[in-house]
Short mmCIF file of C-alpha atoms in Angstrom, two decimals:
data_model
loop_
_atom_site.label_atom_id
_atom_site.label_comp_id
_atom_site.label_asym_id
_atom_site.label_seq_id
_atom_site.Cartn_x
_atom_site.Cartn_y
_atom_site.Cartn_z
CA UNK L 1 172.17 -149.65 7.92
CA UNK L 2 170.90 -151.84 5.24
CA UNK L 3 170.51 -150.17 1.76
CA UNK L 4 167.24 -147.86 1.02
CA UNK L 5 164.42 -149.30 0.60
CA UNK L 6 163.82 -152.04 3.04
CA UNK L 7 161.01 -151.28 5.76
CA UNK L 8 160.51 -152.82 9.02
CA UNK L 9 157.60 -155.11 7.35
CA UNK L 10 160.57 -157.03 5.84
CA UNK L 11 162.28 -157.75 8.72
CA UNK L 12 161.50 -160.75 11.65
CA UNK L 13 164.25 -160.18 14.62
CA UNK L 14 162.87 -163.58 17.02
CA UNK L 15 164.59 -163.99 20.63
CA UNK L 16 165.42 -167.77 21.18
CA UNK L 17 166.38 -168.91 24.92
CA UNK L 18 170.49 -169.56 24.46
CA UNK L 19 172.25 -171.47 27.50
CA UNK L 20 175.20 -170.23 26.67
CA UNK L 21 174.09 -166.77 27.64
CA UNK L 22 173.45 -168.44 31.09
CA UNK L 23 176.94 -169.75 31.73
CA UNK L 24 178.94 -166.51 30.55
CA UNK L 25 176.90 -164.60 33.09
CA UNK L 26 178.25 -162.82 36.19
CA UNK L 27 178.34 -164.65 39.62
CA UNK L 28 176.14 -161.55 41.03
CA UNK L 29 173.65 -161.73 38.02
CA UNK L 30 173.95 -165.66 37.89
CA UNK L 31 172.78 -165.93 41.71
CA UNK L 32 170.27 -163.43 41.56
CA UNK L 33 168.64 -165.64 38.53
CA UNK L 34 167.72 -162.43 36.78
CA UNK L 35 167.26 -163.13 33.40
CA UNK L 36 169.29 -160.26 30.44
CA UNK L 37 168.69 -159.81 26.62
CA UNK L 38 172.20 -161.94 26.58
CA UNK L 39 169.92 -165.03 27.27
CA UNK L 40 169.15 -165.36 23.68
CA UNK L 41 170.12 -165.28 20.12
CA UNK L 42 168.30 -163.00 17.89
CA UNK L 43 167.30 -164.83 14.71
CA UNK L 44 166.88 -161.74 11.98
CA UNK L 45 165.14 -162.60 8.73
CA UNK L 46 164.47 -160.21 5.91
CA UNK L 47 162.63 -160.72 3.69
CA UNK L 48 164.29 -160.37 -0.41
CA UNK L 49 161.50 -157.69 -1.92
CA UNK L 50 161.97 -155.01 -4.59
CA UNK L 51 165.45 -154.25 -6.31
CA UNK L 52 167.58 -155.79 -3.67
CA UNK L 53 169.26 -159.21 -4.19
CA UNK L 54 169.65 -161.97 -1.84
CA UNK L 55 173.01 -162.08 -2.25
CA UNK L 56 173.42 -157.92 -1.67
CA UNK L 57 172.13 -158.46 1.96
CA UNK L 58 174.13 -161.83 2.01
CA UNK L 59 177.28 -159.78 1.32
CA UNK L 60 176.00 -156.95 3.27
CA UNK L 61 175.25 -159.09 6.84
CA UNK L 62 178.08 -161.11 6.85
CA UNK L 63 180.74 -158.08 6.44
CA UNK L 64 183.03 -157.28 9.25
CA UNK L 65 182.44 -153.77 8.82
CA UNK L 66 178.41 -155.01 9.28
CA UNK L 67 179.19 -156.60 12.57
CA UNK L 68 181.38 -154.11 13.68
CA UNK L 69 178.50 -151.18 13.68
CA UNK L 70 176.66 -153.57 14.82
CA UNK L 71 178.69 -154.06 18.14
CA UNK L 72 178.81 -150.23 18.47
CA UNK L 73 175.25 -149.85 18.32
CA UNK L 74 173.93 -152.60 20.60
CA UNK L 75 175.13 -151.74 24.33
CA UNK L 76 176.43 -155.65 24.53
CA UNK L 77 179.34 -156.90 22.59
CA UNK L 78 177.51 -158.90 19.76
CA UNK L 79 178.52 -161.11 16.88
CA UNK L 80 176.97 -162.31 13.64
CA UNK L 81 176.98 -166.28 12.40
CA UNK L 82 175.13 -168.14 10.40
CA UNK L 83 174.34 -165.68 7.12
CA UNK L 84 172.47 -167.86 5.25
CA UNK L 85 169.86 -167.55 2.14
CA UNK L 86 166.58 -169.79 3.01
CA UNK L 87 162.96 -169.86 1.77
CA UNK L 88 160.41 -169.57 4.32
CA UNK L 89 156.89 -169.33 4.83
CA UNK L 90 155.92 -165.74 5.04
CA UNK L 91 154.30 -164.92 8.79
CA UNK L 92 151.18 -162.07 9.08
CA UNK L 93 151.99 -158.98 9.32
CA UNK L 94 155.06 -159.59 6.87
CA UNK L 95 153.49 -160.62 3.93
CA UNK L 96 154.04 -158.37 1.22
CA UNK L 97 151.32 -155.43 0.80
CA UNK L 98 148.17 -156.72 -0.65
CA UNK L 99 147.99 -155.41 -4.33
CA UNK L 100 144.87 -153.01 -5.60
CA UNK L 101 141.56 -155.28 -5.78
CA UNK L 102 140.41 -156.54 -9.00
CA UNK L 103 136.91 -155.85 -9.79
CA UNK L 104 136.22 -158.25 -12.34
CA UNK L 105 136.19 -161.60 -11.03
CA UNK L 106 139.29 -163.99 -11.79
CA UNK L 107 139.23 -166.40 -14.86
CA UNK L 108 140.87 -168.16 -13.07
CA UNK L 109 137.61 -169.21 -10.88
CA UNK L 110 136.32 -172.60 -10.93
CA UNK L 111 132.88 -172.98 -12.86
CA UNK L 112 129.55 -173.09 -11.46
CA UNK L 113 131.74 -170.80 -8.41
CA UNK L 114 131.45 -166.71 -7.88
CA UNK L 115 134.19 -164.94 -5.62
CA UNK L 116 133.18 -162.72 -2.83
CA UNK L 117 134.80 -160.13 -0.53
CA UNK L 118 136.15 -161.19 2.28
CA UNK L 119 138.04 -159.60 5.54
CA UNK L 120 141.33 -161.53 6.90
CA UNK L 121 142.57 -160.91 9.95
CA UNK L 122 145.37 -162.38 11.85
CA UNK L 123 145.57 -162.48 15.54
CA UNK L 124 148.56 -163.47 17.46
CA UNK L 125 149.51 -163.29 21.27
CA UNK L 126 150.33 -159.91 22.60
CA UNK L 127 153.08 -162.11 24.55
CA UNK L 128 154.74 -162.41 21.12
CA UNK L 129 156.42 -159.09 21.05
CA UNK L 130 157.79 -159.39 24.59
CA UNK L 131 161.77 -160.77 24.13
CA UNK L 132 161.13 -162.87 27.45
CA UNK L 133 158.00 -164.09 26.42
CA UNK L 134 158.06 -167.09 23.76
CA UNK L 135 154.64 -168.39 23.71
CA UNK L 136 151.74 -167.34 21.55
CA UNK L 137 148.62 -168.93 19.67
CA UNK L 138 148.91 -172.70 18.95
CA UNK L 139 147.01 -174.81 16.21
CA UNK L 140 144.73 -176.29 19.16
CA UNK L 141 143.26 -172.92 19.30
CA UNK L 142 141.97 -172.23 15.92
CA UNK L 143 138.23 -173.91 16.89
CA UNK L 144 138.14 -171.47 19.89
CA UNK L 145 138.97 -168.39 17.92
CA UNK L 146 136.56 -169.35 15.00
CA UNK L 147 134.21 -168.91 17.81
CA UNK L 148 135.10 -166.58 19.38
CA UNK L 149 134.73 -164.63 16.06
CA UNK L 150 131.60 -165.85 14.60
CA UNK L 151 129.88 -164.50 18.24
CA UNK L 152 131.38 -161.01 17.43
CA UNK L 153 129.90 -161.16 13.84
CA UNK L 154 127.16 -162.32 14.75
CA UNK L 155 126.39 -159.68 18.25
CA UNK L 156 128.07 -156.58 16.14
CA UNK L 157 126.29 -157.30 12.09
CA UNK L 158 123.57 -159.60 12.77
CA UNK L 159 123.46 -163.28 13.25
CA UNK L 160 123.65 -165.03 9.84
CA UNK L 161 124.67 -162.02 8.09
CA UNK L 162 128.09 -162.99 7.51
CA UNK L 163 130.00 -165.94 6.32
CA UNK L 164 131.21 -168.32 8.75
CA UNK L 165 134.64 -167.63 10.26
CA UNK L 166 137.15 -169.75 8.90
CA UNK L 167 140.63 -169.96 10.76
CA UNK L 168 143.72 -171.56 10.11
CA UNK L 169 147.02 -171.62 11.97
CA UNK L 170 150.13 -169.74 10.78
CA UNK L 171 153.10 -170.59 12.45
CA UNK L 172 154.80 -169.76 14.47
CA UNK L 173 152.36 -169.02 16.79
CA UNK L 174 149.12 -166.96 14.72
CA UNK L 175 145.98 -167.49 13.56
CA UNK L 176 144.71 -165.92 10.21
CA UNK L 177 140.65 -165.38 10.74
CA UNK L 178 138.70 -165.06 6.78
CA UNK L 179 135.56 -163.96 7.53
CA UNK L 180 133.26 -164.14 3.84
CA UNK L 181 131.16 -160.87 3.38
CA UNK L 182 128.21 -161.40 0.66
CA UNK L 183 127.20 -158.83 -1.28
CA UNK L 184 123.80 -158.65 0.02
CA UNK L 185 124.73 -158.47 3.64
CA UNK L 186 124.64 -154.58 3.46
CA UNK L 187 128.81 -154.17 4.64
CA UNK L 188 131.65 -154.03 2.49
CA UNK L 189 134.85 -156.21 3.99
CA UNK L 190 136.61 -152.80 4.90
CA UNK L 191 133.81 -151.88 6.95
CA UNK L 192 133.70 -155.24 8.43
CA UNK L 193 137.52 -154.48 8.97
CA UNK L 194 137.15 -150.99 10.79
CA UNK L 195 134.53 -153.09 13.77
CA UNK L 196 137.03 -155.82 13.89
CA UNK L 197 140.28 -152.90 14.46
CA UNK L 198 137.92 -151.44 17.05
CA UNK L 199 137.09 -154.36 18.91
CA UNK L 200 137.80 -157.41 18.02
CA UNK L 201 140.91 -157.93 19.99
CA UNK L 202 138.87 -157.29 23.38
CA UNK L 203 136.17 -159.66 22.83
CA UNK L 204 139.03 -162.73 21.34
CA UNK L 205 140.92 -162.22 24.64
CA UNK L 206 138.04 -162.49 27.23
CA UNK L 207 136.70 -165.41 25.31
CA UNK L 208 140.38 -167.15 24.91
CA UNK L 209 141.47 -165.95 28.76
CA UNK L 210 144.96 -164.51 26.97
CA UNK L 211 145.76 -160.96 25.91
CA UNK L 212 145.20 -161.23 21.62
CA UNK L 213 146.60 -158.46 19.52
CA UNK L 214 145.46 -157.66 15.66
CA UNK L 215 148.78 -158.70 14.28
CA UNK L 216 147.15 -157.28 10.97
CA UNK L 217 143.61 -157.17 8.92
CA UNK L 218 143.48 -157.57 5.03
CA UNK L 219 140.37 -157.73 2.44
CA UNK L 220 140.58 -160.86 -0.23
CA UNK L 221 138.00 -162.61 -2.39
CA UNK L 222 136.98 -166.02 -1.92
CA UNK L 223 135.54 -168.87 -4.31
CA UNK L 224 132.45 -170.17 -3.41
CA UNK L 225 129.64 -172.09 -5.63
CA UNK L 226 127.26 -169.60 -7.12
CA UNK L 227 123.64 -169.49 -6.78
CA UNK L 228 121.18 -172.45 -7.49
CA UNK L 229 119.56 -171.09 -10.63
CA UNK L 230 115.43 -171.22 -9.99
CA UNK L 231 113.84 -174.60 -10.68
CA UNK L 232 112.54 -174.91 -13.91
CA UNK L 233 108.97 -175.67 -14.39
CA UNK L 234 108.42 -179.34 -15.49
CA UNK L 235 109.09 -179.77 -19.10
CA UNK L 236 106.19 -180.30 -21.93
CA UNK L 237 106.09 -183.26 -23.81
CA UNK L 238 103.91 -185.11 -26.14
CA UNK L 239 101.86 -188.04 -24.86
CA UNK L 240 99.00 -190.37 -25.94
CA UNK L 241 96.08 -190.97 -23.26
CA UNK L 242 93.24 -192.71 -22.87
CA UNK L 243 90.94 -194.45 -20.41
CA UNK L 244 90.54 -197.77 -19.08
CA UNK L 245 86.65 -198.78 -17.94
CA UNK L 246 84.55 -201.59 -17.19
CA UNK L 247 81.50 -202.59 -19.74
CA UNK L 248 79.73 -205.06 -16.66
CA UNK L 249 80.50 -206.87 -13.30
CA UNK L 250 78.64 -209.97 -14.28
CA UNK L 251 81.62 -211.52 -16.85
CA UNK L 252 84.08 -210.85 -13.81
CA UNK L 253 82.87 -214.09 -12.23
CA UNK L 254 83.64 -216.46 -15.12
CA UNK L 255 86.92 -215.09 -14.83
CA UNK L 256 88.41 -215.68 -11.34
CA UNK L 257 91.75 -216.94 -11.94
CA UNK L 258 92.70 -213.68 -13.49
CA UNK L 259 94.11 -210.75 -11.52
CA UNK L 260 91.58 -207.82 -10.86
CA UNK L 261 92.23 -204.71 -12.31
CA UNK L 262 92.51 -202.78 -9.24
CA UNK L 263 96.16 -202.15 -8.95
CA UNK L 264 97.48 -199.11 -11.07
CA UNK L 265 101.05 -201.18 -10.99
CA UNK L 266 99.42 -204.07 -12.61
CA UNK L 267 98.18 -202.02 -15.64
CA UNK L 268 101.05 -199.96 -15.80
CA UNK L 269 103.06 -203.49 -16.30
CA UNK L 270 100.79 -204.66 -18.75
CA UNK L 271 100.26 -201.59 -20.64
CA UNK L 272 104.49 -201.36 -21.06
CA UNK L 273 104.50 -204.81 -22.28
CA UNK L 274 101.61 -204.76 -24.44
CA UNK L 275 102.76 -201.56 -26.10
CA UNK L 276 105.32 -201.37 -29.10
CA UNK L 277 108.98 -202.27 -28.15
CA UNK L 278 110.66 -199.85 -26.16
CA UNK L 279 107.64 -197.92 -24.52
CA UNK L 280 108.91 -199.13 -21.13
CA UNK L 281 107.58 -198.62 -18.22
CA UNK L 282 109.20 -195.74 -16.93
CA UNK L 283 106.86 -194.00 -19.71
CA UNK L 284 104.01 -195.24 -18.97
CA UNK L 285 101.65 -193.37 -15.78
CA UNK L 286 98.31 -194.67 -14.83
CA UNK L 287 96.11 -192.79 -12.27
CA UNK L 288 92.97 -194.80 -10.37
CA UNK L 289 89.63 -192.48 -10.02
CA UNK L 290 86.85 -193.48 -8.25
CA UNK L 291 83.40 -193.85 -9.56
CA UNK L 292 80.05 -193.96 -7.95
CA UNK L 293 76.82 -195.56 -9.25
CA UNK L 294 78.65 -196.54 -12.00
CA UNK L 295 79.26 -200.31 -13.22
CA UNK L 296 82.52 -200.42 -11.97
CA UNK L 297 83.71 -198.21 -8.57
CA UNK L 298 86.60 -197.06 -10.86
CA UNK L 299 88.08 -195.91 -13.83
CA UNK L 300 91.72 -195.67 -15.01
CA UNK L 301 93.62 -192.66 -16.79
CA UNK L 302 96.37 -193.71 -18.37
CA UNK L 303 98.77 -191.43 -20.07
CA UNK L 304 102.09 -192.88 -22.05
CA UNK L 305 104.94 -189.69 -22.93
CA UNK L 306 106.09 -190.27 -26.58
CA UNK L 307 109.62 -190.97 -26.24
CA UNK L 308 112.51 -193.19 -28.31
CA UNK L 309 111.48 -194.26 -31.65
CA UNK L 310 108.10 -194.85 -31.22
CA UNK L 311 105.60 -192.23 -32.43
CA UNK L 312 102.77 -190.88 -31.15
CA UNK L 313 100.32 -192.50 -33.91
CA UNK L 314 101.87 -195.74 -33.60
CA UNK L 315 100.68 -195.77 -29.84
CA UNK L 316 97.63 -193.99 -30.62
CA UNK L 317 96.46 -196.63 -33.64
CA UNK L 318 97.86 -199.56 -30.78
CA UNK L 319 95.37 -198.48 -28.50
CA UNK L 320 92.84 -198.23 -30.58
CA UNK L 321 92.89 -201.49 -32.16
CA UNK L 322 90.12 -204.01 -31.42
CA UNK L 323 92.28 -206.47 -30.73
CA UNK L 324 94.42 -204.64 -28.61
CA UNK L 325 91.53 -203.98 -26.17
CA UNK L 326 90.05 -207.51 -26.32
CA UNK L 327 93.56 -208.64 -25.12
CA UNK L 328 93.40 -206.36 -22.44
CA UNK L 329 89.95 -207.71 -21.34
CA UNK L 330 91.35 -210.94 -21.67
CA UNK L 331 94.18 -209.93 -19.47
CA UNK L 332 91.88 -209.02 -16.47
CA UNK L 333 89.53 -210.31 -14.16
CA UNK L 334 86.90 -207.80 -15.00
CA UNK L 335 85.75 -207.33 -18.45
CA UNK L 336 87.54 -204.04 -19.75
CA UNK L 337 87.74 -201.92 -22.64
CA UNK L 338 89.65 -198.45 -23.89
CA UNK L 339 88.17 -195.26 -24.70
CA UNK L 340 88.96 -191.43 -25.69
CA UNK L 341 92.05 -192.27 -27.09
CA UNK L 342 93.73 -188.81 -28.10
CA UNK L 343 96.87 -186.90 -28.22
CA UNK L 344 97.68 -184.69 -25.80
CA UNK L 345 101.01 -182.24 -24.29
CA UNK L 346 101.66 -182.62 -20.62
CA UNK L 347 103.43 -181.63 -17.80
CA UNK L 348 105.86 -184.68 -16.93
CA UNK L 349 105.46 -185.44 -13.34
CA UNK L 350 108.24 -187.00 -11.16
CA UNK L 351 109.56 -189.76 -11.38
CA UNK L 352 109.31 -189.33 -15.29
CA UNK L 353 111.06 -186.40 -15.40
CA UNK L 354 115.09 -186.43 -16.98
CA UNK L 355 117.56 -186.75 -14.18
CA UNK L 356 119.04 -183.98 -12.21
CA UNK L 357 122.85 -182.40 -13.50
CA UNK L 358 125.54 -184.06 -11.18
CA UNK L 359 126.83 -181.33 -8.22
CA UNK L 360 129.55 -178.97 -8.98
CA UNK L 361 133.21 -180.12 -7.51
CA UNK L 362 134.48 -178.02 -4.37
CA UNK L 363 136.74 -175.03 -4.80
CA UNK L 364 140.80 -175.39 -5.63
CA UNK L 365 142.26 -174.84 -2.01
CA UNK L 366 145.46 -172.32 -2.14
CA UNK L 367 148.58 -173.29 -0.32
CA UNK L 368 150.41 -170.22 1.89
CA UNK L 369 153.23 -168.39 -0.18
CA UNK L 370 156.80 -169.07 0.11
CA UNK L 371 159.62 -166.36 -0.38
CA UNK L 372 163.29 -166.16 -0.51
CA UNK L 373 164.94 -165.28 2.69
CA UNK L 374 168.51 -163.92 4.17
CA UNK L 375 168.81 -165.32 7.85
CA UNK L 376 171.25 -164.57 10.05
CA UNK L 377 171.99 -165.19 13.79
CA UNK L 378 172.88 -161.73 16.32
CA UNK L 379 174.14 -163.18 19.67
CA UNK L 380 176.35 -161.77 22.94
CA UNK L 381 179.92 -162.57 22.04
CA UNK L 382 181.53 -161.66 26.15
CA UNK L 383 178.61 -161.10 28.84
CA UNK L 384 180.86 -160.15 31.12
CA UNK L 385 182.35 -156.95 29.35
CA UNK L 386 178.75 -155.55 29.13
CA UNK L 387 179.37 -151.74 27.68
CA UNK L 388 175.93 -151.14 29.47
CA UNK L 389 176.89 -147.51 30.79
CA UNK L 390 178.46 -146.64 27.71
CA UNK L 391 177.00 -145.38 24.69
CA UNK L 392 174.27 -147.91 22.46
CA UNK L 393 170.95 -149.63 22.43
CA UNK L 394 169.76 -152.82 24.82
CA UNK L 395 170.12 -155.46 22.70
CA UNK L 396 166.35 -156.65 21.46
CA UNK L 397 164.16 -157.76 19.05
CA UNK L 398 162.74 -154.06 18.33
CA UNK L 399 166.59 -152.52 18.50
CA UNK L 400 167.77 -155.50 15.77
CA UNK L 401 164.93 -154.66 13.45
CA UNK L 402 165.59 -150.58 14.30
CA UNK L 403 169.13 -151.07 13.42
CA UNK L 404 168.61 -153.66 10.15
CA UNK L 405 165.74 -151.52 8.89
CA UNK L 406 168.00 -148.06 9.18
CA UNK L 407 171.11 -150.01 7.09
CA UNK L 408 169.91 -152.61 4.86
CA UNK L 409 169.64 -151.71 0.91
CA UNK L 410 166.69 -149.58 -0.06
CA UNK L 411 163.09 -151.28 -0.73
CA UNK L 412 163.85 -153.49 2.64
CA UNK L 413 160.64 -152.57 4.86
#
């Protein structure tokens, strides 16, 4: 009845319990407590898609001429009220059809984050297209179904193969199931799709105890960060060594309220102080070997990484001053000196390597469409003149969408 054009995808008839229908009811129907399709109003939405206006179906619905084929069609005398426009959330399986799949990934996408396939599937309660059945999936459920799902996935492709379920409610009363499929998992999402239209719904409803239908399955992408790139190999840089020894034991006891020079730390200090401004220690790494048969049971490598404004030959001609090492043995308990002074370009160990990059920031998260909507309210006008022998349809929820989808404007699914 509604112009060409609109399909039964557009349309949501929903049965609400109505007490009026109660009190209009026979005595012989109203003792036998025997509940009739006049025991609710049918709430119709359709949804405003394609080349039909809101106002069209506005003008259309709330028509006399409307109501009147209406009444003839439905077996029970029935009345329209409440033609209203609205904008509502838009319930699985009436979201619009999904549009072709881009191949090349979205500008859109947030850096350091690649987009993968993924398969979404939205499950409601079987119960839900019953009339005298009200009750479907609730938002305390969505834990049970991500579950639920992930022990499909992981019994059917593998376990770890694909992403982790990740369900959130829809109401009224669904639950929309993404399920990521990476590339190298071996599946594409509409293969993924085909096991979970095959079985899905049977394994959901053991594991939830209610009957669960497939209310519909659709393929997406979904952000998520990309790859950690391989870690690089510690960077070069240039650096001045040389080696700390001891020339005899014997001076060591005129010394003994110095420190000995068997802490690394302690040179590492000195060295950083010692040094041309702005060294620091941070740059300086000294490295304890142990000797044997030698006049001291150790030795000392110390290596300083040319960084800031000082230059490699300023350090190198520092360290290889005379004064600079008589200092040093002045500094110490035992009597040392510095050797093999040289250049060199090393590795840079940790902790004297740069800092890491700070972590990427999560995804953008996507809030669920919103569309313009004509609502209008179908309900019994006199119970007790039921035309129930004569010609018409029961009144429903699947004869209210059979009717609205056969006489609204075309492009109306």
């Amino acid at each position: 009845t509604l112009p060409a054009g609109i399909a039964g995808r557009d349309i949501v008839v929903t049965a609400v319990r109505d007490g009026r229908g109660r009190r209009l009811q026979s005595a012989v129907e109203a003792s036998s407590g025997a509940e009739g399709p006049c025991d609710f109003i049918y709430v119709c939405e359709i949804f405003v898609r394609g080349n039909v206006s809101s106002a069209t179906l506005v003008n259309i619905t709330n028509s006399t001429e409307f109501e009147a084929d209406l009444d003839e069609f439905i077996a029970e005398s029935v009345g329209i009220t409440d033609v209203r426009e609205a904008g509502e959330l838009v319930p699985s399986p009436f979201q619009p059809p999904s549009l072709p799949p881009a191949s090349p990934p979205s500008p859109e996408l947030p850096p350091g984050f690649n987009s993968i396939p993924t398969a979404e599937t939205t499950l409601t309660s079987s119960a839900r297209r019953r009339a005298r059945a009200l009750s479907g999936l609730s938002e305390e459920q969505v834990a049970d179904v991500e579950q639920s799902v992930a022990a499909y996935n992981s019994e059917t492709f593998g376990v770890g193969v694909l992403g982790d379920p990740q369900a959130v409610f829809v109401p009224p009363d669904s639950i929309l199931v993404v399920v990521p499929v990476p590339p190298e998992s071996g599946f594409t999402a509409e293969l993924v799709g085909a096991a979970y239209a095959d079985s899905l719904e049977a394994q959901v409803s053991d594991d939830l105890g209610v009957p669960i239908t497939i209310a519909s399955i659709t393929f997406g992408q979904l952000a998520v960060p990309a790859p950690s790139p391989p870690p690089l190999p510690p960077p070069l840089e240039d650096a001045v060594d040389w080696v700390v020894f001891c020339t005899s034991l014997t001076s060591a006891a005129s010394k003994p309220e110095l420190l000995p020079a068997s802490s690394a730390e302690l040179l590492s200090e000195y060295f950083a102080s010692a040094l041309p401004c702005c060294v620091g220690l941070a740059n300086v790494q000294t490295l304890r070997r142990s000797l044997s048969g030698g006049v001291c049971d150790f030795e000392y490598d110390v290596r300083v990484f040319v960084r800031s404004n000082v230059s490699a030959e300023a350090i190198a001609a520092k360290a290889s001053d005379l004064v600079f090492s008589l200092l040093l043995d002045a500094a110490f308990k035992e009597p040392l000196r510095i050797r093999e002074v040289r250049f060199a370009v090393a590795l840079v160990p940790s902790p004297f390597a740069p800092p890491s990059p700070p972590a990427l920031p999560p995804p953008p998260s996507t809030p669920p469409p919103l569309e313009e909507v004509v609502r209008l309210e179908v309900a019994c006008t006199d119970v007790v003149a039921r035309r129930i022998l004569q010609s018409g349809t029961q009144l429903s929820e699947e004869s209210l969408t059979a009717y609205l989808t056969a006489t609204l404007p075309a492009g109306i699914a």
